[in-house]
Tab-separated table of C-alpha atoms and ligand atoms in Angstrom:
chain	number	residue	atom	x	y	z
A	1	ARG	CA	15.493	-10.352	53.124
A	2	ASN	CA	17.484	-13.280	54.431
A	3	MET	CA	16.947	-16.522	52.602
A	4	THR	CA	18.065	-20.070	53.222
A	5	VAL	CA	19.624	-22.172	50.489
A	6	GLN	CA	16.348	-24.061	50.310
A	7	ASP	CA	14.367	-20.811	49.882
A	8	ILE	CA	16.557	-19.803	46.976
A	9	ALA	CA	16.143	-23.211	45.376
A	10	ASN	CA	12.390	-22.889	45.738
A	11	VAL	CA	12.277	-19.469	44.122
A	12	LEU	CA	14.490	-20.603	41.265
A	13	LYS	CA	12.492	-23.827	40.911
A	14	LYS	CA	15.779	-25.786	41.042
A	15	ASP	CA	16.988	-28.421	43.490
A	16	VAL	CA	19.346	-27.520	46.360
A	17	ASP	CA	22.310	-29.185	44.627
A	18	HIS	CA	22.008	-26.567	41.899
A	19	VAL	CA	22.289	-23.850	44.550
A	20	PHE	CA	25.320	-25.547	46.204
A	21	LYS	CA	26.968	-25.637	42.800
A	22	ALA	CA	26.156	-21.983	42.154
A	23	LEU	CA	27.550	-21.080	45.575
A	24	GLU	CA	30.974	-22.407	44.586
A	25	PHE	CA	31.103	-19.521	42.127
A	26	ALA	CA	29.067	-16.923	43.981
A	27	ASP	CA	30.889	-17.298	47.302
A	28	LYS	CA	34.429	-18.263	46.278
A	29	THR	CA	36.248	-16.696	49.206
A	30	SER	CA	34.376	-18.086	52.182
A	31	ASP	CA	34.761	-21.477	53.772
A	32	THR	CA	31.156	-21.779	54.895
A	33	ASP	CA	29.821	-25.306	54.930
A	34	TYR	CA	26.476	-24.742	53.292
A	35	THR	CA	23.482	-26.875	54.161
A	36	LYS	CA	19.981	-26.376	52.861
A	37	ASP	CA	19.132	-24.429	56.054
A	38	THR	CA	22.063	-22.030	55.924
A	39	VAL	CA	20.825	-18.459	55.920
A	40	ILE	CA	22.567	-16.269	53.377
A	41	HIS	CA	22.924	-12.727	54.675
A	42	ASN	CA	24.874	-11.200	51.838
A	43	PRO	CA	22.451	-9.938	49.152
A	44	GLN	CA	25.255	-9.811	46.572
A	45	ILE	CA	25.665	-13.585	46.871
A	46	ILE	CA	21.954	-14.111	46.305
A	47	ARG	CA	22.032	-11.843	43.268
A	48	ASP	CA	24.973	-13.776	41.847
A	49	ILE	CA	23.247	-17.141	42.319
A	50	VAL	CA	20.252	-15.777	40.501
A	51	LYS	CA	22.481	-14.535	37.696
A	52	ILE	CA	24.316	-17.820	37.405
A	53	SER	CA	21.022	-19.652	37.228
A	54	GLY	CA	20.026	-17.592	34.231
A	55	PHE	CA	16.848	-16.722	36.023
A	56	ARG	CA	15.012	-13.600	34.974
A	57	PHE	CA	12.515	-12.086	37.330
A	58	LYS	CA	9.430	-10.965	35.499
A	59	ILE	CA	7.876	-8.147	37.386
A	60	VAL	CA	4.190	-8.579	36.945
A	61	PRO	CA	1.705	-6.826	39.151
A	62	LYS	CA	-0.892	-9.064	40.733
A	63	PRO	CA	-4.442	-7.819	40.299
A	64	ASP	CA	-4.544	-6.543	43.894
A	65	GLU	CA	-1.382	-4.539	43.326
A	66	LEU	CA	-2.913	-2.624	40.408
A	67	VAL	CA	-2.704	1.132	40.474
A	68	GLU	CA	-5.697	2.232	42.388
A	69	GLU	CA	-8.595	3.613	40.425
A	70	GLU	CA	-8.243	7.379	40.423
A	71	GLU	CA	-11.213	9.632	40.751
A	72	SER	CA	-12.235	10.383	37.168
A	73	LYS	CA	-10.909	13.670	35.778
A	74	ASP	CA	-12.271	12.866	32.334
A	75	ALA	CA	-14.211	15.311	30.197
A	76	LEU	CA	-17.811	14.240	29.637
A	77	PRO	CA	-20.588	15.447	27.349
A	78	ALA	CA	-22.976	17.932	28.918
A	79	PRO	CA	-26.453	16.717	29.893
A	80	PRO	CA	-29.190	17.146	27.246
A	81	ALA	CA	-29.950	20.784	26.496
A	82	PRO	CA	-33.271	22.261	27.673
A	83	LEU	CA	-35.900	22.310	24.894
A	84	GLU	CA	-35.931	26.101	24.667
A	85	ALA	CA	-32.207	26.135	23.806
A	86	LEU	CA	-32.682	23.906	20.742
A	87	ARG	CA	-32.513	25.405	17.260
A	88	PRO	CA	-33.105	23.723	13.876
A	89	ARG	CA	-29.935	22.361	12.301
A	90	PRO	CA	-29.153	21.033	8.798
A	91	PRO	CA	-29.334	17.259	8.268
A	92	VAL	CA	-26.131	15.245	8.033
A	93	VAL	CA	-26.452	12.810	5.145
A	94	CYS	CA	-24.035	9.960	4.585
A	95	VAL	CA	-23.689	8.615	1.053
A	96	MET	CA	-22.873	4.911	1.087
A	97	GLY	CA	-22.718	2.020	-1.348
A	98	HIS	CA	-20.582	-0.377	-3.330
A	99	VAL	CA	-17.363	0.776	-5.014
A	100	ASP	CA	-17.855	2.714	-8.269
A	101	HIS	CA	-21.616	2.930	-7.957
A	102	GLY	CA	-21.414	6.719	-8.295
A	103	LYS	CA	-21.400	8.219	-4.783
A	104	THR	CA	-18.793	10.885	-5.452
A	105	THR	CA	-20.259	11.676	-8.867
A	106	LEU	CA	-23.637	12.212	-7.209
A	107	LEU	CA	-22.142	14.675	-4.725
A	108	ASP	CA	-20.159	16.385	-7.485
A	109	SER	CA	-23.380	16.916	-9.433
A	110	LEU	CA	-25.225	18.193	-6.377
A	111	ARG	CA	-22.590	20.826	-5.694
A	112	ASP	CA	-21.155	21.390	-9.139
A	113	THR	CA	-17.632	20.230	-8.430
A	114	SER	CA	-15.483	17.512	-9.920
A	115	VAL	CA	-13.856	15.702	-7.028
A	116	VAL	CA	-14.041	12.381	-8.945
A	117	ASP	CA	-11.572	13.682	-11.542
A	118	THR	CA	-8.956	14.454	-8.897
A	119	GLU	CA	-9.149	11.085	-7.165
A	120	PHE	CA	-6.321	8.647	-7.615
A	121	GLY	CA	-7.568	5.816	-9.828
A	122	GLY	CA	-11.118	7.116	-9.386
A	123	ILE	CA	-11.381	5.387	-6.024
A	124	THR	CA	-12.382	7.346	-2.950
A	125	GLN	CA	-10.015	6.613	-0.058
A	126	HIS	CA	-11.167	9.092	2.581
A	127	ILE	CA	-14.372	10.366	4.057
A	128	GLY	CA	-15.182	13.717	2.537
A	129	ALA	CA	-17.445	16.166	4.313
A	130	PHE	CA	-19.194	18.964	2.443
A	131	GLU	CA	-21.915	21.495	2.971
A	132	VAL	CA	-24.349	21.890	0.100
A	133	LYS	CA	-26.751	24.797	-0.230
A	134	LEU	CA	-29.879	23.547	-1.960
A	135	PRO	CA	-31.839	25.701	-4.442
A	136	SER	CA	-34.463	26.033	-1.690
A	137	GLY	CA	-31.842	27.759	0.465
A	138	ASP	CA	-31.697	24.827	2.902
A	139	LYS	CA	-28.305	23.484	3.837
A	140	VAL	CA	-27.360	19.807	3.886
A	141	THR	CA	-24.091	18.340	5.165
A	142	PHE	CA	-22.957	15.369	3.111
A	143	LEU	CA	-20.419	12.744	4.082
A	144	ASP	CA	-18.924	10.897	1.117
A	145	THR	CA	-17.637	7.441	2.079
A	146	PRO	CA	-15.433	5.088	0.056
A	147	GLY	CA	-17.087	1.973	-1.377
A	148	HIS	CA	-13.917	-0.092	-1.618
A	149	ALA	CA	-14.040	-3.245	0.528
A	150	ALA	CA	-10.921	-2.184	2.479
A	151	PHE	CA	-12.610	0.858	4.049
A	152	THR	CA	-15.203	-0.769	6.299
A	153	ALA	CA	-14.140	1.276	9.345
A	154	MET	CA	-14.655	4.539	7.470
A	155	ARG	CA	-18.111	3.486	6.323
A	156	SER	CA	-19.002	2.541	9.857
A	157	ARG	CA	-17.834	5.923	11.165
A	158	GLY	CA	-19.866	7.659	8.483
A	159	ALA	CA	-22.986	5.695	9.355
A	160	HIS	CA	-22.648	6.603	13.030
A	161	ALA	CA	-22.169	10.339	12.493
A	162	THR	CA	-25.231	10.815	10.325
A	163	ASP	CA	-28.993	11.437	10.324
A	164	VAL	CA	-29.876	9.834	6.985
A	165	VAL	CA	-28.091	7.334	4.736
A	166	VAL	CA	-28.398	7.692	0.986
A	167	LEU	CA	-27.697	4.238	-0.366
A	168	VAL	CA	-26.357	4.456	-3.911
A	169	VAL	CA	-26.939	1.345	-6.008
A	170	ALA	CA	-25.885	1.296	-9.657
A	171	ALA	CA	-28.725	-0.225	-11.680
A	172	ASP	CA	-26.311	-1.908	-14.108
A	173	ASP	CA	-24.448	-3.683	-11.297
A	174	GLY	CA	-27.225	-4.214	-8.756
A	175	VAL	CA	-26.912	-5.097	-5.082
A	176	MET	CA	-23.296	-5.975	-4.275
A	177	GLU	CA	-21.263	-6.862	-1.186
A	178	GLN	CA	-20.744	-3.332	0.141
A	179	THR	CA	-24.361	-2.475	-0.667
A	180	VAL	CA	-25.386	-5.188	1.775
A	181	GLU	CA	-22.766	-4.098	4.291
A	182	SER	CA	-23.980	-0.482	4.075
A	183	ILE	CA	-27.563	-1.615	4.759
A	184	ARG	CA	-26.360	-3.483	7.828
A	185	MET	CA	-24.390	-0.485	9.102
A	186	ALA	CA	-27.271	1.938	8.633
A	187	ARG	CA	-29.493	-0.475	10.561
A	188	GLU	CA	-26.935	-0.838	13.362
A	189	ALA	CA	-26.663	2.935	13.626
A	190	ASN	CA	-30.462	3.163	13.548
A	191	VAL	CA	-30.459	5.621	10.654
A	192	PRO	CA	-33.201	5.814	7.987
A	193	ILE	CA	-32.222	4.814	4.450
A	194	LEU	CA	-33.112	6.510	1.199
A	195	VAL	CA	-32.132	4.666	-1.978
A	196	ALA	CA	-30.681	6.336	-5.071
A	197	ILE	CA	-30.785	3.867	-7.949
A	198	ASN	CA	-28.019	5.315	-10.072
A	199	LYS	CA	-26.831	5.106	-13.685
A	200	MET	CA	-30.402	5.023	-15.017
A	201	ASP	CA	-29.002	6.599	-18.204
A	202	LYS	CA	-27.204	3.402	-19.118
A	203	PRO	CA	-28.965	1.435	-21.855
A	204	GLY	CA	-30.775	-1.718	-20.802
A	205	VAL	CA	-30.633	-1.192	-17.034
A	206	ASN	CA	-33.427	-2.793	-15.041
A	207	ILE	CA	-34.543	-0.656	-12.110
A	208	GLU	CA	-37.287	-3.090	-11.084
A	209	LYS	CA	-34.753	-5.877	-10.736
A	210	THR	CA	-32.532	-3.739	-8.493
A	211	MET	CA	-35.540	-3.031	-6.266
A	212	GLN	CA	-36.284	-6.735	-6.035
A	213	SER	CA	-32.770	-7.617	-4.916
A	214	LEU	CA	-32.911	-4.808	-2.356
A	215	ALA	CA	-36.125	-6.343	-1.031
A	216	GLN	CA	-34.264	-9.595	-0.487
A	217	HIS	CA	-32.073	-7.642	1.959
A	218	GLY	CA	-34.988	-6.117	3.799
A	219	ILE	CA	-35.086	-2.814	1.903
A	220	VAL	CA	-38.612	-2.806	0.469
A	221	CYS	CA	-39.181	0.194	-1.779
A	222	GLU	CA	-42.507	2.034	-1.985
A	223	ALA	CA	-43.025	0.741	-5.527
A	224	LEU	CA	-43.049	-2.778	-4.084
A	225	GLY	CA	-45.385	-1.897	-1.251
A	226	GLY	CA	-42.718	-1.096	1.347
A	227	ASP	CA	-41.813	2.164	3.069
A	228	VAL	CA	-38.361	2.956	1.668
A	229	GLN	CA	-38.152	5.708	-0.913
A	230	ALA	CA	-36.102	4.734	-3.965
A	231	ILE	CA	-35.352	7.344	-6.592
A	232	PRO	CA	-33.885	6.404	-9.974
A	233	VAL	CA	-31.220	8.983	-10.904
A	234	SER	CA	-28.314	9.585	-13.184
A	235	ALA	CA	-25.565	11.232	-11.185
A	236	LEU	CA	-23.533	11.700	-14.351
A	237	LYS	CA	-26.281	13.171	-16.540
A	238	LYS	CA	-27.878	14.995	-13.583
A	239	GLN	CA	-31.225	13.314	-14.180
A	240	ASN	CA	-33.900	13.315	-11.473
A	241	LEU	CA	-31.580	14.756	-8.842
A	242	ASP	CA	-34.223	17.307	-7.812
A	243	THR	CA	-36.561	14.441	-6.867
A	244	LEU	CA	-33.819	12.893	-4.743
A	245	VAL	CA	-33.140	16.210	-3.025
A	246	GLU	CA	-36.864	16.728	-2.391
A	247	ALA	CA	-37.147	13.293	-0.805
A	248	LEU	CA	-34.124	14.060	1.356
A	249	THR	CA	-35.437	17.409	2.540
A	250	LEU	CA	-38.788	15.860	3.342
A	251	GLN	CA	-37.124	13.091	5.337
A	252	ALA	CA	-35.068	15.674	7.229
A	253	GLN	CA	-38.154	17.781	7.995
A	254	LEU	CA	-39.915	14.722	9.390
A	255	MET	CA	-36.981	14.139	11.721
A	256	ASP	CA	-37.226	17.686	13.118
A	257	LEU	CA	-33.481	17.904	13.678
A	258	LYS	CA	-32.378	20.312	16.376
A	259	ALA	CA	-29.329	21.116	18.472
A	260	ASP	CA	-28.189	23.662	21.032
A	261	PRO	CA	-25.788	26.110	19.324
A	262	GLY	CA	-24.659	27.420	22.741
A	263	GLY	CA	-22.611	25.838	25.489
A	264	TYR	CA	-19.604	23.612	25.163
A	265	VAL	CA	-18.937	22.077	21.753
A	266	GLU	CA	-19.467	18.403	21.061
A	267	GLY	CA	-18.556	16.741	17.792
A	268	VAL	CA	-16.782	13.884	16.130
A	269	VAL	CA	-13.474	13.606	14.288
A	270	ILE	CA	-14.217	12.574	10.691
A	271	GLU	CA	-10.620	12.475	9.504
A	272	ALA	CA	-7.257	13.332	11.044
A	273	GLN	CA	-3.912	13.637	9.321
A	274	LEU	CA	-0.468	15.134	9.405
A	275	ASP	CA	-0.571	17.478	6.445
A	276	PRO	CA	2.873	18.199	5.001
A	277	ARG	CA	1.883	21.845	4.432
A	278	THR	CA	-0.290	22.777	7.370
A	279	GLY	CA	0.711	20.241	10.041
A	280	LYS	CA	-1.764	18.481	12.300
A	281	GLN	CA	-5.171	18.797	10.677
A	282	ALA	CA	-8.499	17.217	11.535
A	283	THR	CA	-11.949	17.468	10.003
A	284	VAL	CA	-14.516	17.816	12.759
A	285	LEU	CA	-18.268	17.519	12.434
A	286	VAL	CA	-19.775	19.832	15.049
A	287	GLN	CA	-22.849	18.262	16.664
A	288	ARG	CA	-23.575	20.670	19.475
A	289	GLY	CA	-22.402	24.141	20.474
A	290	THR	CA	-20.426	26.441	18.186
A	291	LEU	CA	-16.743	25.885	17.493
A	292	ARG	CA	-14.681	29.081	17.312
A	293	ARG	CA	-11.072	30.136	17.148
A	294	GLY	CA	-9.569	29.873	20.610
A	295	SER	CA	-11.840	26.993	21.697
A	296	VAL	CA	-9.891	24.367	23.628
A	297	VAL	CA	-10.914	20.825	22.723
A	298	VAL	CA	-10.004	17.286	23.722
A	299	ALA	CA	-10.627	14.266	21.475
A	300	GLY	CA	-9.475	10.796	22.450
A	301	LEU	CA	-5.783	11.250	23.267
A	302	GLY	CA	-5.619	14.390	21.155
A	303	TRP	CA	-6.152	17.995	22.176
A	304	GLY	CA	-5.590	21.496	20.963
A	305	LYS	CA	-6.597	25.127	20.892
A	306	VAL	CA	-8.358	25.999	17.650
A	307	ARG	CA	-6.077	28.286	15.651
A	308	VAL	CA	-7.654	28.093	12.183
A	309	LEU	CA	-11.113	26.989	11.046
A	310	ASN	CA	-11.671	26.284	7.363
A	311	SER	CA	-14.809	25.255	5.516
A	312	ALA	CA	-14.836	22.081	3.422
A	313	GLU	CA	-13.936	24.245	0.412
A	314	GLY	CA	-10.897	25.608	2.259
A	315	ARG	CA	-12.285	29.059	3.012
A	316	PRO	CA	-11.538	30.426	6.469
A	317	VAL	CA	-14.648	30.634	8.657
A	318	GLN	CA	-15.217	32.405	11.952
A	319	GLU	CA	-17.366	29.769	13.563
A	320	ALA	CA	-18.925	26.366	13.033
A	321	PRO	CA	-22.447	25.812	14.418
A	322	PRO	CA	-24.092	22.350	14.728
A	323	SER	CA	-24.009	20.071	11.634
A	324	THR	CA	-21.080	21.994	10.150
A	325	PRO	CA	-17.994	20.093	9.015
A	326	VAL	CA	-14.802	22.110	9.540
A	327	SER	CA	-11.125	21.609	9.057
A	328	VAL	CA	-9.393	22.433	12.338
A	329	LEU	CA	-5.769	23.477	12.881
A	330	GLY	CA	-4.132	24.046	16.247
A	331	TRP	CA	-3.761	20.507	17.582
A	332	ARG	CA	-1.015	19.872	20.107
A	333	GLU	CA	-1.714	16.179	19.829
A	334	LEU	CA	-3.579	14.901	16.795
A	335	PRO	CA	-6.755	12.923	17.600
A	336	SER	CA	-7.873	9.806	15.694
A	337	ALA	CA	-10.741	9.532	13.251
A	338	GLY	CA	-13.897	8.594	15.123
A	339	ASP	CA	-12.868	10.280	18.412
A	340	GLN	CA	-15.483	12.286	20.223
A	341	VAL	CA	-14.619	15.977	20.414
A	342	LEU	CA	-15.403	17.848	23.624
A	343	GLU	CA	-14.716	21.472	24.387
A	344	VAL	CA	-13.181	22.208	27.797
A	345	ALA	CA	-12.728	25.398	29.806
A	346	SER	CA	-8.981	25.881	29.480
A	347	GLU	CA	-5.686	24.399	28.375
A	348	LYS	CA	-5.036	23.528	32.012
A	349	ARG	CA	-8.263	21.527	32.111
A	350	ALA	CA	-7.338	19.845	28.796
A	351	SER	CA	-4.009	18.656	30.159
A	352	GLU	CA	-5.719	17.358	33.300
A	353	VAL	CA	-8.150	15.367	31.110
A	354	LEU	CA	-5.310	14.056	28.963
A	355	ARG	CA	-3.267	13.045	32.000
A	356	TRP	CA	-6.264	11.137	33.334
A	357	ARG	CA	-6.929	9.484	29.977
A	358	HIS	CA	-3.309	8.359	29.612
A	359	GLY	CA	-3.427	6.984	33.182
A	360	GLN	CA	-6.667	5.219	32.386
A	361	ARG	CA	-5.068	3.673	29.283
A	362	MET	CA	-2.277	2.316	31.477
A	363	ARG	CA	-4.685	0.979	34.073
A	364	GLU	CA	-6.664	-0.778	31.362
A	365	LYS	CA	-3.506	-2.212	29.857
A	366	GLN	CA	-2.325	-3.478	33.251
A	367	GLN	CA	-5.684	-5.058	33.865
A	368	ALA	CA	-5.604	-6.742	30.464
A	369	ASP	CA	-2.020	-7.943	31.058
A	370	SER	CA	-2.759	-9.420	34.475
A	371	GLY	CA	-5.898	-10.979	33.036
A	372	ALA	CA	-3.815	-12.635	30.342
A	373	ILE	CA	-1.279	-13.854	32.935
A	374	ALA	CA	-4.002	-15.265	35.183
A	375	ALA	CA	-5.454	-17.065	32.162
A	376	LYS	CA	-2.047	-18.491	31.320
A	377	GLU	CA	-1.470	-19.665	34.891
A	378	ALA	CA	-4.879	-21.332	34.942
A	379	GLU	CA	-3.961	-23.062	31.703
A	380	HIS	CA	-0.792	-24.497	33.304
A	381	GLN	CA	-2.598	-25.928	36.310
B	1	GTP	P1	-15.844	4.828	-4.701
B	1	GTP	O1	-15.861	6.096	-3.931
B	1	GTP	O2	-14.487	4.427	-5.113
B	1	GTP	O3	-16.588	3.741	-4.015
B	1	GTP	O4	-16.682	5.110	-6.081
B	1	GTP	P2	-17.960	6.034	-6.224
B	1	GTP	O5	-19.165	5.297	-5.745
B	1	GTP	O6	-17.709	7.361	-5.612
B	1	GTP	O7	-18.101	6.144	-7.804
B	1	GTP	P3	-17.665	7.391	-8.707
B	1	GTP	O8	-18.561	8.548	-8.441
B	1	GTP	O9	-16.221	7.583	-8.578
B	1	GTP	O10	-18.076	6.823	-10.142
B	1	GTP	C1	-17.524	5.649	-10.679
B	1	GTP	C2	-17.692	5.653	-12.167
B	1	GTP	O11	-19.076	5.568	-12.517
B	1	GTP	C3	-17.187	6.933	-12.833
B	1	GTP	O12	-16.542	6.583	-14.035
B	1	GTP	C4	-18.439	7.728	-13.105
B	1	GTP	O13	-18.310	8.575	-14.234
B	1	GTP	C5	-19.446	6.626	-13.388
B	1	GTP	N1	-20.803	7.073	-13.061
B	1	GTP	C6	-21.215	7.612	-11.918
B	1	GTP	N2	-22.522	7.909	-11.973
B	1	GTP	C7	-22.938	7.571	-13.208
B	1	GTP	C8	-24.204	7.640	-13.885
B	1	GTP	O14	-25.219	8.095	-13.386
B	1	GTP	N3	-24.236	7.150	-15.145
B	1	GTP	C9	-23.154	6.645	-15.773
B	1	GTP	N4	-23.303	6.205	-17.008
B	1	GTP	N5	-21.967	6.560	-15.176
B	1	GTP	C10	-21.848	7.016	-13.905
B	2	MG	MG1	-16.274	7.950	-4.333
């Protein structure tokens, strides 16, 4: 495009004298008498003036130049299953509470393991997912969350992937910061709460007092005339655990939990990591359908074809029906914790979904950038 000296000055936000000066260097050989209306035909001269002026063009798309919205190629959850396809499924129970109040010990006692002993510094740092077979033969899937203040996001993920929250409160310590936070999260996720008042074996603990402080946070136990079940237990000494389990099973029965074990899989990524031994590994909680070897799944910006399925205990399993937590290998791209998992028809379909999702990311980023620029411009005016 041909520009006059004045045009160039305008673009550079300099006066014309600056451009005359720059021209002495940019157009050494000619003897043109430049005025502000002289049209400069040689693009190299214009480029040199720009360079001399130390001007950097920022290429920023205006909102109307944004990449046009593409027709969505995203993968979406299937519509609700017809009633006759639904089958009973085990409850998913998330154990939450303040640090050190005994969540992992409780789960260890329920399944006769000793995870606590293997934890670094006795502090849980990941969400664990386990299946427990109760003496009644019923299965329950437990999610163990960390109580340390730093792991709010993990607690929130746990609360959102679950049917029931078991709130563990140590009777010797009472209601603490993450107890209150856990109550809030369970409420936000609209999940019923069952309270386990733990460490009842400790001398001098006051269970009544714990119930009263819970009431101050809106958790009114049956003993105080409310409708929340609170069961005093000792996770360590395995006292009264059968009462807790009974209360849990009853709660689950009332909820009449069902899912369609057929059709495309839906689930959620509980944890994802690069394992030095096995490579890209993710723990998936299946919520619908049945995950099998060979299933192709997308999750956030991750995807893969299931190569190995392992139970929480590390045993290989053939398939994972609803409410089952499984460790999945076979990821091409590792998803993130919290991502929704969706099964798709083929690897070709998965890459189409991923291409669309990456494009969508870029479109969103562009939109955010131009929004920020518009805001900045408005600020300057
Ligand atoms: P984080 O996951 O780090 O939040 O802790 P946690 O809630 O999982 O607590 P954990 O099970 O690791 O137990 C913390 C400490 O409390 C351990 O030393 C347990 O032995 C002890 N503890 C747990 N339950 C009981 C109980 O019922 N009675 C007594 N006396 N001690 C208990
Ligand atoms: Mg723990």
